[in-house]
Amino acid sequence: MLTALGETRGHYAGLHQRISALSQAEMSERQKTLERFFLLQGITFTVYGGESSTERIIPTDVLPRIIPGAEWGRIEAGLTQRLRALNMFLADIYGPQQILMDGIVPRELVLGAPSYRREMQNLYVPHQAYANVCGSDLIRQPDGEFAVLEDNLRVPSGVSYMLANREASRRTFPSSFREARVRPIDRYPDLLLATLKSMAADWRPNPQIVVLTPGVYNSAYYEHAYLARLMGCPLVEGRDLVVHDNLVYMRTTTGLRRIDVIYRRVDDDFIDPLTFRRDSGLGAAGLFNAYRAGNVVICNAPGTGVADDKAIYAYVPEIVRYYLGEDTILPNVETYLCREPSQLSHVLANLDKLVVKAVGASGGYGMLVGPHASRAEREAFALALQADPANYVAQPTIQLSTAPCLVDGRIEPRHVDLRPFILSGEKIVVTPGALTRVALRKGSLVVNSSQGGGSKDTWVLDDGAAEVAP
C-alpha cells in the first residue's frame, strides 16, 4: 500500500483514503462482520493433524490486495503461455515423447515420476487440454516482478475462497470497491462450466457434468459443494456412480442417468480401484476403462501431476522454449535438483539457507525451511536427502513480499503469495482475480491454510491498461 518512502501507491489511493477515515474500532467491526459472513456461509476447511482433524472457517483478512491492470496483463499472458506449453508437454510425453528423445527433459525424470501414468499413453484428450483447471502459485520478487513458485495441475483448490473473499470485500468496502473499477470474477462458475462442456461438445451436444468429491470428510468438501451448486451440476461420490458397458451412469431417484464429463476432486490413485489403488472406495470401478473408451471425460485428466512435479518445474522454461519458441514471460525461482550430485553437495552444505521440498508433496508438508529449522531437523533432512536425493529439490529462502493486514485491530505487514486460476478447454482463460494467501503469523513464510495461513481478496483493476502479448 505504501512505498519505502511512506507514500501511498497510486492504485491503493482510494482504499487508503477510506481506511484512514475509519477508527480502529470501526476497522475491527468490519473484520468481525467479514468473519460472520464466512461463518454463516459455512465457508470452512479441515485441518488434519495427529489422530484428529478440525473443521474451521478459513482466516480471512479484511483488506484487499490491489493489482494494477498493466501488471495483471503480464501475469495473464505469462500464465496463458505456461499452460499452453504444459498441455503440449503432457500430450507429448503421453504420445510420441519427442521432447524426451531430444534430451530437453531427462527421460528417467519423467517416466520415473510417481505421478506419470502409463495408462494414459496414446489416449485421446479433447483439445489436448490435460489440465483443465490450474492454480499457479506466484510470488513477487525483490525487483517487483512476479515469478512462478509452483504449478498446480492436479486438483488445485482455493477458488471458492477467492469467490467468497470477493463477496465479503464487496460488502465491507462497497464504495471503494465500486470506485476502484475492479474486474469481476463472478463468471468463474460459468466459465468453468463452459470449459467442462467444451471437453465433450464434439460428441455430446448437451453433456451431463458432475463434480466428483471424496466426501464430507475431505478438507475441501465445502469447495466441491459450492462449485457444484454454482454450476448447477450434481455433486456425487464414487458410490453414486456405476459403470455398464464402458458407460458411466449416476444413480438417481428416477433411475440411472448417463454422465459425460466428470470434474473430479479425487486424486489419481483413488478414481478407479480396477486401474489404480485397489483399496480405494472413493472412485468407481471401471471408470478409467470408460475414459479410455472415450465415453466419458475426466477433468483434470489422470496423469497431469507429472507436469507440476517439483523436479519437472525446473525444466519449464526449456519446455516453453521447446514447444512455443519463446522465453517465459513469468520466470521460475532458482531450483536445485538434488538428483544431480554437484547440486546435492551444494544443498547439503547450505541447508541452513535453503528451502528443501519433497517433489511429490504439497500443502506445505514434506518441506524444510532451513533458516527456521533446528539443527536436529536439518540433520534429519540431510539423512533423508542422502538416502533418496531424487525425491527432493531445493530453492533459496524467498523473502515473500508483504501486504497490509488487519491484525489485532492494527494494520501490519504480512507475507503473501498469489494463486490465480486458469481454465483450459477449447481455449485458455485466466480469471481476472486470484486468491491471495497470507502467512498470518508475524515473520512466517508459510501461507498454506493447512499450516496456519489465511487469505484475502485480490482486486485487479480495470484501468484501461493494454494486455501484454505473449
Short mmCIF file of C-alpha atoms in Angstrom, two decimals:
data_model
loop_
_atom_site.label_atom_id
_atom_site.label_comp_id
_atom_site.label_asym_id
_atom_site.label_seq_id
_atom_site.Cartn_x
_atom_site.Cartn_y
_atom_site.Cartn_z
CA MET A 1 0.00 0.00 0.00
CA LEU A 2 2.89 2.33 0.85
CA THR A 3 6.25 2.86 -0.83
CA ALA A 4 9.54 2.67 1.05
CA LEU A 5 9.25 6.43 1.50
CA GLY A 6 5.83 6.09 3.12
CA GLU A 7 3.90 7.44 0.15
CA THR A 8 0.63 5.79 -0.91
CA ARG A 9 0.89 3.81 -4.14
CA GLY A 10 -1.43 5.18 -6.80
CA HIS A 11 -3.62 2.11 -7.15
CA TYR A 12 -4.16 1.99 -3.37
CA ALA A 13 -5.11 5.68 -3.06
CA GLY A 14 -8.88 5.20 -2.82
CA LEU A 15 -8.73 2.36 -0.31
CA HIS A 16 -6.08 4.12 1.77
CA GLN A 17 -8.21 7.23 1.96
CA ARG A 18 -11.18 5.16 3.08
CA ILE A 19 -9.47 3.20 5.84
CA SER A 20 -7.70 6.34 7.07
CA ALA A 21 -11.13 7.76 7.84
CA LEU A 22 -12.09 4.75 9.97
CA SER A 23 -11.27 4.34 13.63
CA GLN A 24 -9.59 1.24 14.98
CA ALA A 25 -12.91 0.09 16.45
CA GLU A 26 -14.67 0.55 13.10
CA MET A 27 -11.99 -1.47 11.30
CA SER A 28 -12.27 -4.25 13.87
CA GLU A 29 -16.05 -4.27 13.47
CA ARG A 30 -15.67 -4.70 9.69
CA GLN A 31 -13.30 -7.58 10.27
CA LYS A 32 -15.86 -9.21 12.57
CA THR A 33 -18.60 -8.66 10.01
CA LEU A 34 -16.49 -10.38 7.39
CA GLU A 35 -15.80 -13.34 9.69
CA ARG A 36 -19.52 -13.65 10.50
CA PHE A 37 -20.22 -13.77 6.76
CA PHE A 38 -17.83 -16.67 6.35
CA LEU A 39 -19.30 -18.45 9.36
CA LEU A 40 -22.91 -18.03 8.18
CA GLN A 41 -21.98 -19.19 4.70
CA GLY A 42 -20.32 -22.27 6.17
CA ILE A 43 -17.03 -21.47 4.41
CA THR A 44 -14.79 -23.92 6.19
CA PHE A 45 -11.83 -26.19 5.68
CA THR A 46 -10.46 -29.11 7.65
CA VAL A 47 -7.03 -29.17 9.26
CA TYR A 48 -5.61 -32.65 9.72
CA GLY A 49 -3.15 -33.36 12.47
CA GLY A 50 -2.14 -36.33 14.52
CA GLU A 51 -5.11 -38.56 15.11
CA SER A 52 -7.74 -35.86 14.83
CA SER A 53 -8.98 -33.22 12.42
CA THR A 54 -10.58 -29.86 13.00
CA GLU A 55 -13.06 -28.01 10.82
CA ARG A 56 -12.77 -24.22 10.97
CA ILE A 57 -13.54 -21.11 8.95
CA ILE A 58 -10.59 -20.04 6.87
CA PRO A 59 -8.89 -16.99 8.43
CA THR A 60 -9.60 -14.04 6.18
CA ASP A 61 -8.21 -10.54 6.18
CA VAL A 62 -10.47 -7.58 5.58
CA LEU A 63 -8.03 -5.54 3.47
CA PRO A 64 -7.89 -6.47 -0.23
CA ARG A 65 -4.71 -6.70 -2.24
CA ILE A 66 -4.78 -4.48 -5.33
CA ILE A 67 -3.02 -5.18 -8.64
CA PRO A 68 -2.99 -2.60 -11.47
CA GLY A 69 -4.30 -3.66 -14.87
CA ALA A 70 -0.94 -3.36 -16.66
CA GLU A 71 0.74 -5.65 -14.15
CA TRP A 72 -2.10 -8.13 -14.41
CA GLY A 73 -1.77 -8.14 -18.19
CA ARG A 74 1.73 -9.54 -17.87
CA ILE A 75 0.58 -12.16 -15.36
CA GLU A 76 -2.29 -13.19 -17.63
CA ALA A 77 -0.04 -13.52 -20.67
CA GLY A 78 2.58 -15.45 -18.69
CA LEU A 79 0.11 -17.93 -17.24
CA THR A 80 -1.55 -18.50 -20.61
CA GLN A 81 1.83 -19.16 -22.20
CA ARG A 82 2.83 -21.52 -19.43
CA LEU A 83 -0.34 -23.63 -19.51
CA ARG A 84 -0.25 -23.87 -23.31
CA ALA A 85 3.25 -25.28 -23.09
CA LEU A 86 2.48 -27.64 -20.21
CA ASN A 87 -0.53 -29.08 -22.04
CA MET A 88 1.67 -29.63 -25.09
CA PHE A 89 4.27 -31.26 -22.86
CA LEU A 90 1.65 -33.65 -21.45
CA ALA A 91 0.36 -34.51 -24.92
CA ASP A 92 3.93 -35.24 -25.97
CA ILE A 93 5.06 -37.39 -23.04
CA TYR A 94 1.87 -39.45 -23.27
CA GLY A 95 2.28 -39.63 -27.04
CA PRO A 96 5.40 -39.56 -29.24
CA GLN A 97 7.75 -38.43 -26.41
CA GLN A 98 9.71 -36.24 -28.78
CA ILE A 99 10.91 -33.91 -26.02
CA LEU A 100 12.43 -36.89 -24.23
CA MET A 101 14.12 -38.16 -27.39
CA ASP A 102 15.56 -34.68 -27.98
CA GLY A 103 17.00 -34.68 -24.47
CA ILE A 104 15.30 -31.48 -23.36
CA VAL A 105 13.93 -33.15 -20.21
CA PRO A 106 15.63 -36.29 -18.82
CA ARG A 107 13.65 -39.37 -19.79
CA GLU A 108 14.08 -41.03 -16.42
CA LEU A 109 12.84 -37.92 -14.63
CA VAL A 110 9.51 -38.08 -16.47
CA LEU A 111 8.95 -41.80 -16.85
CA GLY A 112 10.17 -42.49 -13.31
CA ALA A 113 7.93 -39.90 -11.66
CA PRO A 114 5.25 -41.46 -9.40
CA SER A 115 2.68 -39.16 -10.99
CA TYR A 116 3.42 -40.37 -14.53
CA ARG A 117 0.54 -42.69 -15.56
CA ARG A 118 1.48 -45.19 -18.22
CA GLU A 119 -2.23 -45.95 -18.56
CA MET A 120 -2.59 -42.53 -20.24
CA GLN A 121 -0.22 -43.29 -23.12
CA ASN A 122 -1.74 -42.69 -26.56
CA LEU A 123 -5.18 -41.80 -25.21
CA TYR A 124 -7.19 -39.08 -26.93
CA VAL A 125 -7.73 -35.94 -24.85
CA PRO A 126 -10.04 -33.30 -26.43
CA HIS A 127 -8.22 -30.11 -27.44
CA GLN A 128 -5.09 -31.66 -25.85
CA ALA A 129 -6.31 -29.92 -22.70
CA TYR A 130 -5.00 -32.21 -19.98
CA ALA A 131 -5.01 -29.62 -17.20
CA ASN A 132 -8.44 -28.03 -17.36
CA VAL A 133 -8.09 -26.21 -14.05
CA CYS A 134 -4.70 -24.88 -12.99
CA GLY A 135 -3.86 -22.88 -9.87
CA SER A 136 -0.34 -21.47 -10.14
CA ASP A 137 1.42 -20.00 -7.12
CA LEU A 138 3.15 -16.70 -7.82
CA ILE A 139 5.44 -14.59 -5.68
CA ARG A 140 6.64 -11.04 -6.08
CA GLN A 141 10.42 -10.91 -6.27
CA PRO A 142 12.60 -8.20 -4.70
CA ASP A 143 12.75 -6.41 -8.07
CA GLY A 144 8.94 -6.13 -8.03
CA GLU A 145 8.32 -8.66 -10.82
CA PHE A 146 6.18 -11.77 -10.34
CA ALA A 147 7.68 -15.25 -10.67
CA VAL A 148 6.09 -18.71 -10.62
CA LEU A 149 6.82 -20.71 -7.48
CA GLU A 150 4.71 -23.77 -8.31
CA ASP A 151 2.33 -25.06 -10.95
CA ASN A 152 -0.66 -26.93 -9.55
CA LEU A 153 -2.26 -29.11 -12.23
CA ARG A 154 -3.79 -31.98 -10.26
CA VAL A 155 -6.84 -30.91 -8.27
CA PRO A 156 -5.97 -27.35 -7.22
CA SER A 157 -8.24 -25.86 -4.57
CA GLY A 158 -8.95 -22.39 -3.25
CA VAL A 159 -11.16 -20.92 -5.94
CA SER A 160 -14.23 -20.95 -3.67
CA TYR A 161 -12.33 -18.82 -1.16
CA MET A 162 -11.45 -16.42 -3.96
CA LEU A 163 -15.15 -16.06 -4.77
CA ALA A 164 -16.19 -15.80 -1.12
CA ASN A 165 -13.48 -13.22 -0.39
CA ARG A 166 -14.81 -11.12 -3.24
CA GLU A 167 -18.37 -11.21 -1.94
CA ALA A 168 -17.18 -10.32 1.55
CA SER A 169 -14.91 -7.44 0.49
CA ARG A 170 -17.65 -6.01 -1.72
CA ARG A 171 -19.83 -5.79 1.37
CA THR A 172 -17.07 -4.48 3.60
CA PHE A 173 -15.84 -1.64 1.38
CA PRO A 174 -18.75 -1.09 -1.05
CA SER A 175 -17.88 2.44 -2.14
CA SER A 176 -14.14 1.78 -2.51
CA PHE A 177 -14.89 -1.36 -4.48
CA ARG A 178 -17.23 0.46 -6.84
CA GLU A 179 -14.94 3.44 -7.39
CA ALA A 180 -11.81 1.29 -7.96
CA ARG A 181 -13.36 -0.38 -11.06
CA VAL A 182 -12.42 -3.88 -10.00
CA ARG A 183 -12.60 -6.52 -12.74
CA PRO A 184 -15.35 -9.06 -11.96
CA ILE A 185 -14.74 -12.72 -11.14
CA ASP A 186 -18.40 -13.68 -10.74
CA ARG A 187 -18.38 -15.50 -14.05
CA TYR A 188 -15.87 -18.09 -12.90
CA PRO A 189 -18.53 -20.82 -12.34
CA ASP A 190 -19.97 -20.13 -15.82
CA LEU A 191 -16.51 -20.21 -17.38
CA LEU A 192 -15.67 -23.44 -15.56
CA LEU A 193 -18.93 -24.99 -16.76
CA ALA A 194 -18.24 -23.86 -20.34
CA THR A 195 -14.73 -25.31 -20.13
CA LEU A 196 -16.03 -28.66 -18.92
CA LYS A 197 -18.74 -28.74 -21.58
CA SER A 198 -16.21 -27.96 -24.31
CA MET A 199 -14.39 -31.18 -23.44
CA ALA A 200 -17.37 -33.24 -24.67
CA ALA A 201 -19.00 -30.86 -27.12
CA ASP A 202 -17.72 -32.75 -30.18
CA TRP A 203 -19.76 -35.85 -29.39
CA ARG A 204 -22.45 -34.77 -26.89
CA PRO A 205 -24.30 -31.50 -27.65
CA ASN A 206 -25.58 -31.07 -24.10
CA PRO A 207 -23.25 -33.10 -21.89
CA GLN A 208 -24.15 -34.12 -18.35
CA ILE A 209 -21.50 -32.91 -15.94
CA VAL A 210 -20.92 -33.93 -12.33
CA VAL A 211 -18.46 -32.92 -9.61
CA LEU A 212 -16.85 -35.97 -8.01
CA THR A 213 -15.89 -35.46 -4.36
CA PRO A 214 -14.20 -37.81 -1.89
CA GLY A 215 -16.96 -36.90 0.57
CA VAL A 216 -17.79 -34.72 3.54
CA TYR A 217 -14.59 -35.59 5.41
CA ASN A 218 -12.34 -34.13 2.72
CA SER A 219 -10.66 -30.84 3.70
CA ALA A 220 -12.02 -29.07 0.61
CA TYR A 221 -15.54 -30.53 0.67
CA TYR A 222 -17.04 -27.08 1.08
CA GLU A 223 -15.45 -26.04 -2.21
CA HIS A 224 -16.70 -29.12 -4.04
CA ALA A 225 -20.28 -28.49 -2.91
CA TYR A 226 -20.01 -24.75 -3.57
CA LEU A 227 -18.81 -25.15 -7.16
CA ALA A 228 -21.38 -27.85 -7.93
CA ARG A 229 -24.15 -25.58 -6.66
CA LEU A 230 -22.94 -22.55 -8.62
CA MET A 231 -22.62 -24.58 -11.83
CA GLY A 232 -25.95 -26.33 -11.33
CA CYS A 233 -24.29 -29.74 -11.51
CA PRO A 234 -24.85 -32.79 -9.31
CA LEU A 235 -22.27 -33.38 -6.58
CA VAL A 236 -21.52 -37.10 -6.46
CA GLU A 237 -19.32 -39.54 -4.60
CA GLY A 238 -17.89 -42.69 -6.09
CA ARG A 239 -20.71 -44.78 -4.66
CA ASP A 240 -23.20 -42.70 -6.68
CA LEU A 241 -21.61 -43.83 -9.96
CA VAL A 242 -21.90 -47.12 -11.78
CA VAL A 243 -20.23 -48.29 -14.99
CA HIS A 244 -22.02 -50.55 -17.51
CA ASP A 245 -20.51 -51.47 -20.89
CA ASN A 246 -17.90 -48.71 -20.53
CA LEU A 247 -20.58 -46.08 -20.00
CA VAL A 248 -20.75 -44.14 -16.73
CA TYR A 249 -24.08 -43.54 -15.02
CA MET A 250 -25.21 -41.68 -11.96
CA ARG A 251 -27.78 -43.25 -9.64
CA THR A 252 -30.83 -41.02 -9.24
CA THR A 253 -34.27 -41.48 -7.71
CA THR A 254 -35.66 -41.87 -11.23
CA GLY A 255 -33.07 -44.37 -12.41
CA LEU A 256 -29.64 -44.26 -14.00
CA ARG A 257 -28.55 -41.12 -15.83
CA ARG A 258 -25.57 -41.15 -18.19
CA ILE A 259 -22.56 -38.98 -17.28
CA ASP A 260 -20.38 -37.33 -19.93
CA VAL A 261 -17.89 -35.18 -18.01
CA ILE A 262 -16.54 -35.69 -14.50
CA TYR A 263 -14.89 -32.75 -12.76
CA ARG A 264 -13.07 -34.90 -10.28
CA ARG A 265 -11.72 -33.63 -7.00
CA VAL A 266 -10.30 -37.05 -6.21
CA ASP A 267 -6.61 -37.83 -6.66
CA ASP A 268 -5.48 -40.15 -9.48
CA ASP A 269 -4.79 -43.04 -7.15
CA PHE A 270 -8.38 -43.22 -5.98
CA ILE A 271 -10.55 -42.67 -9.07
CA ASP A 272 -10.79 -46.33 -10.11
CA PRO A 273 -9.86 -49.37 -7.97
CA LEU A 274 -9.64 -51.58 -11.06
CA THR A 275 -6.86 -49.48 -12.58
CA PHE A 276 -5.16 -47.68 -9.70
CA ARG A 277 -5.33 -48.35 -5.96
CA ARG A 278 -7.39 -51.45 -5.32
CA ASP A 279 -8.25 -50.40 -1.78
CA SER A 280 -9.90 -47.16 -2.91
CA GLY A 281 -13.56 -46.67 -2.13
CA LEU A 282 -13.62 -43.08 -3.38
CA GLY A 283 -13.90 -43.71 -7.11
CA ALA A 284 -15.88 -46.05 -9.33
CA ALA A 285 -14.78 -49.45 -10.61
CA GLY A 286 -14.39 -49.38 -14.38
CA LEU A 287 -14.28 -45.60 -14.64
CA PHE A 288 -10.89 -45.50 -16.33
CA ASN A 289 -11.92 -48.09 -18.90
CA ALA A 290 -14.89 -45.88 -19.80
CA TYR A 291 -12.48 -42.96 -20.09
CA ARG A 292 -10.12 -45.00 -22.25
CA ALA A 293 -13.05 -45.94 -24.50
CA GLY A 294 -13.85 -42.25 -24.99
CA ASN A 295 -17.27 -42.46 -23.37
CA VAL A 296 -16.58 -40.05 -20.54
CA VAL A 297 -14.13 -37.19 -19.93
CA ILE A 298 -12.25 -36.87 -16.65
CA CYS A 299 -11.12 -33.33 -15.76
CA ASN A 300 -8.28 -32.82 -14.97
CA ALA A 301 -7.00 -35.78 -16.96
CA PRO A 302 -5.28 -38.51 -14.95
CA GLY A 303 -1.52 -38.13 -15.01
CA THR A 304 -1.39 -34.32 -15.23
CA GLY A 305 0.51 -34.27 -11.95
CA VAL A 306 3.75 -35.18 -13.68
CA ALA A 307 3.83 -31.69 -15.20
CA ASP A 308 3.71 -29.96 -11.81
CA ASP A 309 6.24 -32.28 -10.22
CA LYS A 310 8.69 -30.06 -8.37
CA ALA A 311 11.61 -31.57 -10.29
CA ILE A 312 9.93 -31.04 -13.68
CA TYR A 313 9.28 -27.44 -12.60
CA ALA A 314 12.97 -26.66 -13.05
CA TYR A 315 12.65 -27.52 -16.76
CA VAL A 316 9.54 -25.44 -17.53
CA PRO A 317 11.50 -22.57 -19.17
CA GLU A 318 13.07 -25.13 -21.56
CA ILE A 319 9.66 -26.72 -22.11
CA VAL A 320 8.15 -23.35 -23.07
CA ARG A 321 11.06 -22.63 -25.40
CA TYR A 322 10.87 -26.09 -26.99
CA TYR A 323 7.15 -26.00 -27.85
CA LEU A 324 6.49 -22.29 -28.35
CA GLY A 325 9.90 -20.92 -29.34
CA GLU A 326 9.52 -18.20 -26.70
CA ASP A 327 11.19 -17.23 -23.46
CA THR A 328 8.96 -17.47 -20.40
CA ILE A 329 7.12 -14.27 -19.59
CA LEU A 330 6.99 -15.24 -15.91
CA PRO A 331 10.33 -16.62 -14.68
CA ASN A 332 10.95 -19.55 -12.36
CA VAL A 333 12.55 -19.39 -8.95
CA GLU A 334 16.10 -20.81 -8.94
CA THR A 335 15.83 -24.52 -8.17
CA TYR A 336 18.47 -27.11 -7.26
CA LEU A 337 17.83 -30.68 -8.33
CA CYS A 338 19.19 -32.92 -5.58
CA ARG A 339 19.34 -35.81 -8.04
CA GLU A 340 22.42 -34.08 -9.54
CA PRO A 341 25.45 -34.90 -7.33
CA SER A 342 27.02 -31.44 -7.61
CA GLN A 343 23.74 -29.73 -6.72
CA LEU A 344 23.15 -32.17 -3.85
CA SER A 345 26.53 -31.24 -2.38
CA HIS A 346 25.62 -27.57 -2.57
CA VAL A 347 22.26 -28.20 -0.89
CA LEU A 348 23.78 -30.26 1.93
CA ALA A 349 26.37 -27.56 2.56
CA ASN A 350 23.73 -24.84 2.68
CA LEU A 351 20.76 -26.45 4.40
CA ASP A 352 20.54 -23.55 6.83
CA LYS A 353 19.91 -21.14 3.94
CA LEU A 354 17.62 -23.17 1.65
CA VAL A 355 14.07 -24.45 1.47
CA VAL A 356 14.00 -28.17 0.66
CA LYS A 357 10.87 -29.77 -0.76
CA ALA A 358 9.83 -33.34 -1.50
CA VAL A 359 8.96 -33.42 -5.20
CA GLY A 360 5.62 -35.16 -4.73
CA ALA A 361 4.40 -33.36 -1.60
CA SER A 362 2.04 -30.40 -1.35
CA GLY A 363 0.20 -28.25 1.18
CA GLY A 364 3.38 -27.22 2.98
CA TYR A 365 4.11 -30.80 4.07
CA GLY A 366 7.39 -32.65 3.46
CA MET A 367 9.48 -29.49 3.40
CA LEU A 368 12.29 -27.95 5.40
CA VAL A 369 12.65 -24.19 5.79
CA GLY A 370 16.35 -24.16 6.61
CA PRO A 371 16.69 -20.79 8.37
CA HIS A 372 13.76 -21.60 10.66
CA ALA A 373 14.63 -25.25 11.33
CA SER A 374 16.50 -26.59 14.34
CA ARG A 375 19.86 -28.28 13.97
CA ALA A 376 18.23 -31.65 14.66
CA GLU A 377 15.65 -31.06 11.94
CA ARG A 378 18.35 -30.13 9.42
CA GLU A 379 20.38 -33.21 10.32
CA ALA A 380 17.32 -35.44 9.88
CA PHE A 381 16.61 -33.87 6.48
CA ALA A 382 20.24 -34.29 5.43
CA LEU A 383 19.94 -38.02 6.06
CA ALA A 384 16.71 -38.14 4.04
CA LEU A 385 18.38 -36.25 1.18
CA GLN A 386 21.33 -38.62 1.07
CA ALA A 387 19.06 -41.66 1.19
CA ASP A 388 16.80 -40.53 -1.65
CA PRO A 389 18.20 -37.42 -3.37
CA ALA A 390 15.96 -37.76 -6.44
CA ASN A 391 12.95 -37.14 -4.20
CA TYR A 392 13.99 -33.59 -3.30
CA VAL A 393 14.60 -30.16 -4.76
CA ALA A 394 15.82 -27.04 -3.01
CA GLN A 395 15.29 -23.34 -3.53
CA PRO A 396 16.72 -20.21 -1.94
CA THR A 397 14.73 -18.95 1.02
CA ILE A 398 12.50 -16.39 -0.58
CA GLN A 399 11.52 -13.35 1.35
CA LEU A 400 7.92 -13.16 0.23
CA SER A 401 6.51 -9.74 -0.41
CA THR A 402 4.14 -8.28 2.15
CA ALA A 403 0.68 -6.79 2.06
CA PRO A 404 -1.13 -4.80 4.75
CA CYS A 405 -3.33 -6.91 7.04
CA LEU A 406 -5.56 -6.08 9.97
CA VAL A 407 -4.06 -7.87 12.99
CA ASP A 408 -5.47 -7.32 16.47
CA GLY A 409 -7.01 -4.05 15.36
CA ARG A 410 -3.81 -2.69 13.80
CA ILE A 411 -2.59 -2.69 10.21
CA GLU A 412 0.63 -4.68 9.94
CA PRO A 413 2.54 -6.25 7.02
CA ARG A 414 2.27 -10.00 6.47
CA HIS A 415 3.89 -12.22 3.85
CA VAL A 416 1.70 -13.19 0.91
CA ASP A 417 1.70 -15.11 -2.34
CA LEU A 418 -0.81 -15.17 -5.19
CA ARG A 419 -2.79 -18.06 -6.66
CA PRO A 420 -4.62 -17.17 -9.90
CA PHE A 421 -6.81 -19.81 -11.56
CA ILE A 422 -6.54 -20.71 -15.24
CA LEU A 423 -9.10 -22.71 -17.21
CA SER A 424 -8.20 -24.73 -20.28
CA GLY A 425 -10.61 -26.43 -22.66
CA GLU A 426 -11.36 -25.28 -26.17
CA LYS A 427 -9.49 -22.12 -25.13
CA ILE A 428 -7.46 -20.86 -22.19
CA VAL A 429 -9.00 -18.29 -19.84
CA VAL A 430 -7.28 -16.62 -16.87
CA THR A 431 -9.72 -15.41 -14.21
CA PRO A 432 -9.10 -11.67 -13.54
CA GLY A 433 -8.60 -12.17 -9.83
CA ALA A 434 -6.83 -14.54 -7.51
CA LEU A 435 -6.61 -15.96 -4.04
CA THR A 436 -4.02 -14.04 -2.07
CA ARG A 437 -2.72 -16.40 0.58
CA VAL A 438 -1.42 -14.82 3.78
CA ALA A 439 1.08 -16.06 6.38
CA LEU A 440 -0.80 -14.70 9.37
CA ARG A 441 1.91 -15.40 11.94
CA LYS A 442 4.36 -12.49 12.13
CA GLY A 443 7.52 -13.33 10.21
CA SER A 444 6.16 -16.65 8.91
CA LEU A 445 6.67 -17.58 5.26
CA VAL A 446 4.16 -20.46 5.22
CA VAL A 447 0.92 -19.35 3.59
CA ASN A 448 -0.84 -22.73 3.36
CA SER A 449 -4.21 -22.78 5.13
CA SER A 450 -3.34 -26.25 6.47
CA GLN A 451 -0.31 -24.67 8.17
CA GLY A 452 -1.99 -21.67 9.77
CA GLY A 453 -2.24 -19.40 6.74
CA GLY A 454 -5.21 -17.28 5.72
CA SER A 455 -6.40 -15.41 2.67
CA LYS A 456 -7.63 -12.08 1.36
CA ASP A 457 -9.36 -10.75 -1.74
CA THR A 458 -7.38 -9.62 -4.79
CA TRP A 459 -8.63 -6.67 -6.78
CA VAL A 460 -7.47 -6.49 -10.38
CA LEU A 461 -8.19 -3.01 -11.65
CA ASP A 462 -9.87 -2.26 -14.95
CA ASP A 463 -7.76 0.82 -15.52
CA GLY A 464 -7.58 0.59 -19.30
CA ALA A 465 -4.06 -0.82 -19.43
CA ALA A 466 -3.23 -2.84 -22.53
CA GLU A 467 -2.57 -6.53 -22.17
CA VAL A 468 0.92 -7.88 -22.75
CA ALA A 469 1.06 -10.05 -25.82
CA PRO A 470 2.66 -13.45 -25.30
#
